[in-house]
Amino acid sequence: MQIIHHLADMTRWSNEVIAGGKALALVPTMGYFHAGHLSLMRQAGRLADHVVVSLFVNSLQFGPREDLSRYPRDLQRDARLAENEKVDILFVPTSEEMYAPDFNTRVRVNGITDTLCGQQRPTHFEGVTTVVAKLFNIIKPHCAVFGQKDFQQLSVIRKMVRELNWDIEIFAHPIVREEDGLAMSSRNTYLSSEERSKALCLNKAIQHAKARFADGLDDSDLLISEIRDIISANSGVNIDYISVVDKDTLSDKEVIDSQSVLALAIKVGGTRLIDNCFMGSDSQISN
């Protein structure tokens, strides 16, 4: 595996691969890899001849009072894990190269960024789409793999790719969970043992929702009320949102059907966690 820091070197390598007729897959990350990231890398390896993993803690997607400064970082550890997954390139650009002092361009997808996480983090998705657009232009992948845990991000990226006519296929990887059901996240490292135990209310809520839908419940207001009770039973856990939305438009749904997604966001102590489930089949959300 090769580690590349400079944009010009990354583009030069990609151009050589593409000129040789080989397919290239990208896995964009902010690093501090866990088993979920490694699973994305393995999927990318099945999709293309070469895999590039980008590692960049993107300042544009953090708000002024968010966790940019304390976001976990360990390049040496990440490089070892990526190399074990047969990644070809670990692309680790500097902020100075990605965003020059006079950088003043943003890529914004309107509409679906105004709901769910976008309500509490109004500049977040603009930062995501801007950095992903830059990565697509620098690396020129044939496909890219994103995790389903960031479901809204996945929908936003797909819309951006479609509307800007990029010939890049976007693949979603199902949520990877710990043995106790907690969705894997680099931010889980912030949680104390007590907070981590309380965070399991997310998976408990998801399992409840799936069971109720399987039993025939289709009233989203009733389901949301039941889930609110499950989560609120945990002291120190604050609800950001509980929503049942359409998987494509992210608009609220009054009647739950197989095209609905349950989306959850909470704060446990000072840590914000998200989770979701497809009310039909998880495989449908991944294709």
Tab-separated table of C-alpha atoms in Angstrom:
chain	number	residue	atom	x	y	z
A	1	MET	CA	0.000	0.000	0.000
A	2	GLN	CA	1.134	3.511	-0.823
A	3	ILE	CA	0.310	6.621	1.211
A	4	ILE	CA	-0.206	9.739	-0.907
A	5	HIS	CA	-0.445	13.233	0.582
A	6	HIS	CA	-0.370	15.564	-2.430
A	7	LEU	CA	-3.327	16.150	-4.749
A	8	ALA	CA	-1.204	16.161	-7.906
A	9	ASP	CA	0.371	12.808	-6.994
A	10	MET	CA	-3.061	11.316	-6.344
A	11	THR	CA	-4.432	12.508	-9.672
A	12	ARG	CA	-1.337	11.266	-11.506
A	13	TRP	CA	-1.720	7.784	-9.992
A	14	SER	CA	-5.442	7.656	-10.809
A	15	ASN	CA	-4.880	8.757	-14.397
A	16	GLU	CA	-2.357	5.948	-14.892
A	17	VAL	CA	-4.783	3.364	-13.497
A	18	ILE	CA	-7.644	4.612	-15.651
A	19	ALA	CA	-5.419	4.750	-18.761
A	20	GLY	CA	-4.595	1.097	-18.135
A	21	GLY	CA	-8.278	0.204	-18.338
A	22	LYS	CA	-8.629	-0.664	-14.657
A	23	ALA	CA	-11.615	0.169	-12.450
A	24	LEU	CA	-11.090	2.304	-9.363
A	25	ALA	CA	-13.193	2.340	-6.173
A	26	LEU	CA	-13.120	5.077	-3.536
A	27	VAL	CA	-13.963	4.799	0.159
A	28	PRO	CA	-14.113	8.328	1.641
A	29	THR	CA	-13.424	8.437	5.413
A	30	MET	CA	-12.341	10.722	8.217
A	31	GLY	CA	-10.160	8.002	9.667
A	32	TYR	CA	-9.915	6.267	13.041
A	33	PHE	CA	-11.017	3.061	11.375
A	34	HIS	CA	-13.294	0.494	12.973
A	35	ALA	CA	-14.752	-2.751	11.629
A	36	GLY	CA	-17.389	-0.820	9.699
A	37	HIS	CA	-14.746	1.057	7.711
A	38	LEU	CA	-12.863	-2.168	7.027
A	39	SER	CA	-16.053	-3.752	5.723
A	40	LEU	CA	-16.466	-0.829	3.296
A	41	MET	CA	-12.923	-1.417	2.069
A	42	ARG	CA	-13.614	-5.093	1.468
A	43	GLN	CA	-16.751	-4.258	-0.511
A	44	ALA	CA	-14.769	-1.763	-2.587
A	45	GLY	CA	-12.212	-4.482	-3.306
A	46	ARG	CA	-14.961	-6.677	-4.715
A	47	LEU	CA	-16.211	-3.881	-6.950
A	48	ALA	CA	-13.004	-2.686	-8.614
A	49	ASP	CA	-9.437	-3.550	-9.541
A	50	HIS	CA	-7.942	-0.891	-7.278
A	51	VAL	CA	-9.119	0.685	-4.012
A	52	VAL	CA	-8.369	4.190	-2.775
A	53	VAL	CA	-9.296	5.100	0.794
A	54	SER	CA	-9.278	8.804	1.542
A	55	LEU	CA	-8.546	9.892	5.106
A	56	PHE	CA	-9.337	13.525	5.736
A	57	VAL	CA	-10.920	15.131	8.795
A	58	ASN	CA	-12.932	17.680	6.870
A	59	SER	CA	-13.224	20.970	8.719
A	60	LEU	CA	-16.029	22.207	6.458
A	61	GLN	CA	-18.530	19.680	7.800
A	62	PHE	CA	-18.036	20.609	11.462
A	63	GLY	CA	-20.020	23.390	13.100
A	64	PRO	CA	-18.383	26.028	15.342
A	65	ARG	CA	-19.147	24.162	18.591
A	66	GLU	CA	-18.653	20.614	17.321
A	67	ASP	CA	-15.856	18.107	17.843
A	68	LEU	CA	-13.338	18.956	15.094
A	69	SER	CA	-10.441	19.469	17.503
A	70	ARG	CA	-11.029	16.256	19.457
A	71	TYR	CA	-12.107	13.978	16.609
A	72	PRO	CA	-9.969	10.818	17.070
A	73	ARG	CA	-6.886	10.546	14.870
A	74	ASP	CA	-4.244	7.809	14.541
A	75	LEU	CA	-2.674	7.664	11.076
A	76	GLN	CA	-0.179	4.921	11.915
A	77	ARG	CA	-2.927	2.630	13.197
A	78	ASP	CA	-5.217	3.449	10.253
A	79	ALA	CA	-2.456	2.780	7.716
A	80	ARG	CA	-1.807	-0.633	9.223
A	81	LEU	CA	-5.505	-1.556	9.146
A	82	ALA	CA	-5.971	-0.337	5.559
A	83	GLU	CA	-2.909	-2.236	4.361
A	84	ASN	CA	-4.280	-5.418	5.934
A	85	GLU	CA	-7.403	-4.951	3.784
A	86	LYS	CA	-5.311	-4.840	0.579
A	87	VAL	CA	-6.029	-1.157	-0.031
A	88	ASP	CA	-3.867	0.213	-2.855
A	89	ILE	CA	-3.737	3.871	-1.852
A	90	LEU	CA	-4.363	5.655	1.426
A	91	PHE	CA	-4.923	9.258	0.367
A	92	VAL	CA	-4.197	11.631	3.252
A	93	PRO	CA	-4.308	15.196	1.910
A	94	THR	CA	-3.497	18.227	4.023
A	95	SER	CA	-6.081	20.880	4.824
A	96	GLU	CA	-3.755	23.450	3.263
A	97	GLU	CA	-3.892	21.694	-0.122
A	98	MET	CA	-7.580	20.824	0.013
A	99	TYR	CA	-8.614	24.320	1.061
A	100	ALA	CA	-6.244	27.079	0.019
A	101	PRO	CA	-6.479	30.356	1.991
A	102	ASP	CA	-8.665	31.895	-0.725
A	103	PHE	CA	-10.886	28.802	-1.122
A	104	ASN	CA	-14.454	30.061	-1.354
A	105	THR	CA	-16.414	27.450	-3.326
A	106	ARG	CA	-19.203	25.299	-1.892
A	107	VAL	CA	-21.325	22.521	-3.376
A	108	ARG	CA	-24.833	22.524	-1.926
A	109	VAL	CA	-27.707	20.094	-2.485
A	110	ASN	CA	-30.929	21.848	-1.519
A	111	GLY	CA	-34.078	20.294	-0.114
A	112	ILE	CA	-33.035	16.981	1.389
A	113	THR	CA	-30.271	18.670	3.393
A	114	ASP	CA	-32.798	20.813	5.284
A	115	THR	CA	-34.329	17.969	7.292
A	116	LEU	CA	-33.108	15.419	9.871
A	117	CYS	CA	-29.414	16.136	10.634
A	118	GLY	CA	-29.569	19.279	8.498
A	119	GLN	CA	-31.924	20.956	10.971
A	120	GLN	CA	-29.418	20.802	13.823
A	121	ARG	CA	-26.286	21.008	11.653
A	122	PRO	CA	-27.192	23.542	8.933
A	123	THR	CA	-23.720	23.731	7.329
A	124	HIS	CA	-22.808	20.060	7.704
A	125	PHE	CA	-23.959	18.658	4.370
A	126	GLU	CA	-22.562	21.583	2.414
A	127	GLY	CA	-19.189	20.611	3.853
A	128	VAL	CA	-19.745	16.951	2.999
A	129	THR	CA	-20.768	17.549	-0.604
A	130	THR	CA	-17.938	20.018	-1.156
A	131	VAL	CA	-15.225	17.637	0.027
A	132	VAL	CA	-16.739	14.626	-1.755
A	133	ALA	CA	-16.978	16.624	-4.984
A	134	LYS	CA	-13.287	17.500	-4.656
A	135	LEU	CA	-12.364	13.867	-3.972
A	136	PHE	CA	-14.328	12.720	-7.018
A	137	ASN	CA	-12.519	15.244	-9.212
A	138	ILE	CA	-9.076	14.433	-7.802
A	139	ILE	CA	-9.402	10.630	-7.803
A	140	LYS	CA	-11.908	10.043	-10.640
A	141	PRO	CA	-13.311	6.774	-9.230
A	142	HIS	CA	-15.633	4.504	-11.166
A	143	CYS	CA	-17.564	3.843	-7.954
A	144	ALA	CA	-17.606	4.888	-4.308
A	145	VAL	CA	-18.778	3.084	-1.183
A	146	PHE	CA	-20.565	4.793	1.719
A	147	GLY	CA	-22.047	3.404	4.919
A	148	GLN	CA	-25.788	3.155	5.491
A	149	LYS	CA	-25.438	4.510	9.034
A	150	ASP	CA	-25.077	7.968	7.502
A	151	PHE	CA	-28.278	7.424	5.539
A	152	GLN	CA	-29.027	11.077	4.852
A	153	GLN	CA	-25.465	11.649	3.667
A	154	LEU	CA	-25.834	8.684	1.312
A	155	SER	CA	-29.034	10.152	-0.149
A	156	VAL	CA	-27.427	13.581	-0.543
A	157	ILE	CA	-24.359	12.164	-2.315
A	158	ARG	CA	-26.504	10.102	-4.685
A	159	LYS	CA	-28.566	13.176	-5.558
A	160	MET	CA	-25.441	15.259	-6.151
A	161	VAL	CA	-23.920	12.604	-8.414
A	162	ARG	CA	-27.139	12.234	-10.374
A	163	GLU	CA	-27.787	15.947	-10.833
A	164	LEU	CA	-24.178	16.824	-11.709
A	165	ASN	CA	-23.986	13.928	-14.189
A	166	TRP	CA	-20.989	12.198	-12.658
A	167	ASP	CA	-20.460	8.745	-14.114
A	168	ILE	CA	-19.825	7.286	-10.665
A	169	GLU	CA	-21.848	4.470	-9.137
A	170	ILE	CA	-22.610	4.938	-5.448
A	171	PHE	CA	-22.837	1.797	-3.330
A	172	ALA	CA	-24.204	1.595	0.206
A	173	HIS	CA	-22.899	-0.839	2.776
A	174	PRO	CA	-25.280	-2.077	5.506
A	175	ILE	CA	-24.736	-0.803	9.037
A	176	VAL	CA	-22.071	-2.739	10.912
A	177	ARG	CA	-22.898	-3.174	14.597
A	178	GLU	CA	-21.133	-4.159	17.767
A	179	GLU	CA	-22.179	-7.464	19.329
A	180	ASP	CA	-24.653	-5.625	21.562
A	181	GLY	CA	-26.256	-3.824	18.601
A	182	LEU	CA	-24.649	-0.389	18.856
A	183	ALA	CA	-23.897	0.958	15.379
A	184	MET	CA	-20.148	1.296	14.904
A	185	SER	CA	-18.873	4.860	14.889
A	186	SER	CA	-15.555	6.554	15.536
A	187	ARG	CA	-17.426	8.772	18.009
A	188	ASN	CA	-18.286	5.760	20.174
A	189	THR	CA	-14.831	6.271	21.691
A	190	TYR	CA	-16.189	9.398	23.405
A	191	LEU	CA	-18.687	7.363	25.461
A	192	SER	CA	-18.105	6.343	29.059
A	193	SER	CA	-19.190	2.818	29.982
A	194	GLU	CA	-22.418	4.193	31.471
A	195	GLU	CA	-23.114	6.344	28.417
A	196	ARG	CA	-22.424	3.440	26.098
A	197	SER	CA	-24.966	1.332	27.956
A	198	LYS	CA	-27.555	4.087	27.567
A	199	ALA	CA	-26.744	4.442	23.858
A	200	LEU	CA	-28.105	0.931	23.318
A	201	CYS	CA	-31.578	2.477	23.451
A	202	LEU	CA	-31.073	3.269	19.749
A	203	ASN	CA	-30.881	-0.374	18.751
A	204	LYS	CA	-33.657	-1.249	21.202
A	205	ALA	CA	-35.848	1.343	19.476
A	206	ILE	CA	-34.989	-0.055	16.048
A	207	GLN	CA	-35.800	-3.618	17.056
A	208	HIS	CA	-39.099	-2.417	18.532
A	209	ALA	CA	-39.952	-0.560	15.319
A	210	LYS	CA	-39.219	-3.565	13.124
A	211	ALA	CA	-41.330	-5.836	15.317
A	212	ARG	CA	-44.266	-3.403	15.382
A	213	PHE	CA	-44.154	-2.951	11.602
A	214	ALA	CA	-44.023	-6.729	11.128
A	215	ASP	CA	-47.114	-6.965	13.353
A	216	GLY	CA	-48.984	-4.568	11.065
A	217	LEU	CA	-48.486	-1.136	12.651
A	218	ASP	CA	-48.421	1.559	9.957
A	219	ASP	CA	-49.156	4.724	11.966
A	220	SER	CA	-45.904	6.667	12.084
A	221	ASP	CA	-47.080	9.041	14.838
A	222	LEU	CA	-47.889	6.108	17.113
A	223	LEU	CA	-44.567	4.412	16.388
A	224	ILE	CA	-42.648	7.640	17.003
A	225	SER	CA	-44.456	8.059	20.334
A	226	GLU	CA	-43.524	4.529	21.393
A	227	ILE	CA	-39.897	5.036	20.400
A	228	ARG	CA	-39.783	8.344	22.250
A	229	ASP	CA	-40.857	6.513	25.412
A	230	ILE	CA	-38.136	3.873	24.936
A	231	ILE	CA	-35.384	6.445	24.501
A	232	SER	CA	-36.659	8.870	27.151
A	233	ALA	CA	-36.516	6.119	29.775
A	234	ASN	CA	-32.741	6.684	29.820
A	235	SER	CA	-31.659	9.651	31.921
A	236	GLY	CA	-29.038	11.837	30.314
A	237	VAL	CA	-30.158	10.913	26.787
A	238	ASN	CA	-31.603	13.784	24.751
A	239	ILE	CA	-33.549	13.215	21.551
A	240	ASP	CA	-32.518	15.217	18.500
A	241	TYR	CA	-35.059	13.658	16.155
A	242	ILE	CA	-37.198	10.572	15.584
A	243	SER	CA	-38.554	10.493	12.035
A	244	VAL	CA	-40.149	8.088	9.602
A	245	VAL	CA	-39.253	9.265	6.105
A	246	ASP	CA	-39.383	8.175	2.484
A	247	LYS	CA	-36.135	6.467	1.506
A	248	ASP	CA	-35.709	8.615	-1.622
A	249	THR	CA	-37.161	12.052	-0.834
A	250	LEU	CA	-36.579	11.997	2.960
A	251	SER	CA	-40.014	13.587	3.368
A	252	ASP	CA	-42.024	12.601	6.444
A	253	LYS	CA	-44.415	9.691	6.026
A	254	GLU	CA	-47.698	9.440	7.912
A	255	VAL	CA	-48.244	5.835	6.853
A	256	ILE	CA	-45.332	3.426	7.248
A	257	ASP	CA	-44.630	1.154	4.291
A	258	SER	CA	-41.753	-0.895	2.906
A	259	GLN	CA	-40.194	2.248	1.396
A	260	SER	CA	-39.946	3.971	4.779
A	261	VAL	CA	-36.831	4.608	6.829
A	262	LEU	CA	-36.813	5.147	10.572
A	263	ALA	CA	-34.123	7.747	11.319
A	264	LEU	CA	-32.909	8.506	14.836
A	265	ALA	CA	-30.498	10.984	16.395
A	266	ILE	CA	-29.754	11.403	20.096
A	267	LYS	CA	-27.184	12.971	22.373
A	268	VAL	CA	-25.717	10.830	25.112
A	269	GLY	CA	-23.828	13.167	27.386
A	270	GLY	CA	-21.963	15.338	24.905
A	271	THR	CA	-21.864	12.741	22.123
A	272	ARG	CA	-24.260	12.861	19.191
A	273	LEU	CA	-25.201	9.451	17.761
A	274	ILE	CA	-27.325	8.512	14.757
A	275	ASP	CA	-28.906	5.265	13.603
A	276	ASN	CA	-31.561	4.116	11.180
A	277	CYS	CA	-33.354	1.130	9.762
A	278	PHE	CA	-35.169	0.368	6.558
A	279	MET	CA	-38.697	-0.711	7.457
A	280	GLY	CA	-38.798	-3.128	4.528
A	281	SER	CA	-35.568	-5.036	3.981
A	282	ASP	CA	-32.117	-3.673	4.816
A	283	SER	CA	-30.868	-5.030	1.490
A	284	GLN	CA	-33.168	-2.633	-0.364
A	285	ILE	CA	-31.457	0.390	1.114
A	286	SER	CA	-28.074	-0.867	-0.017
A	287	ASN	CA	-28.776	-1.122	-3.734
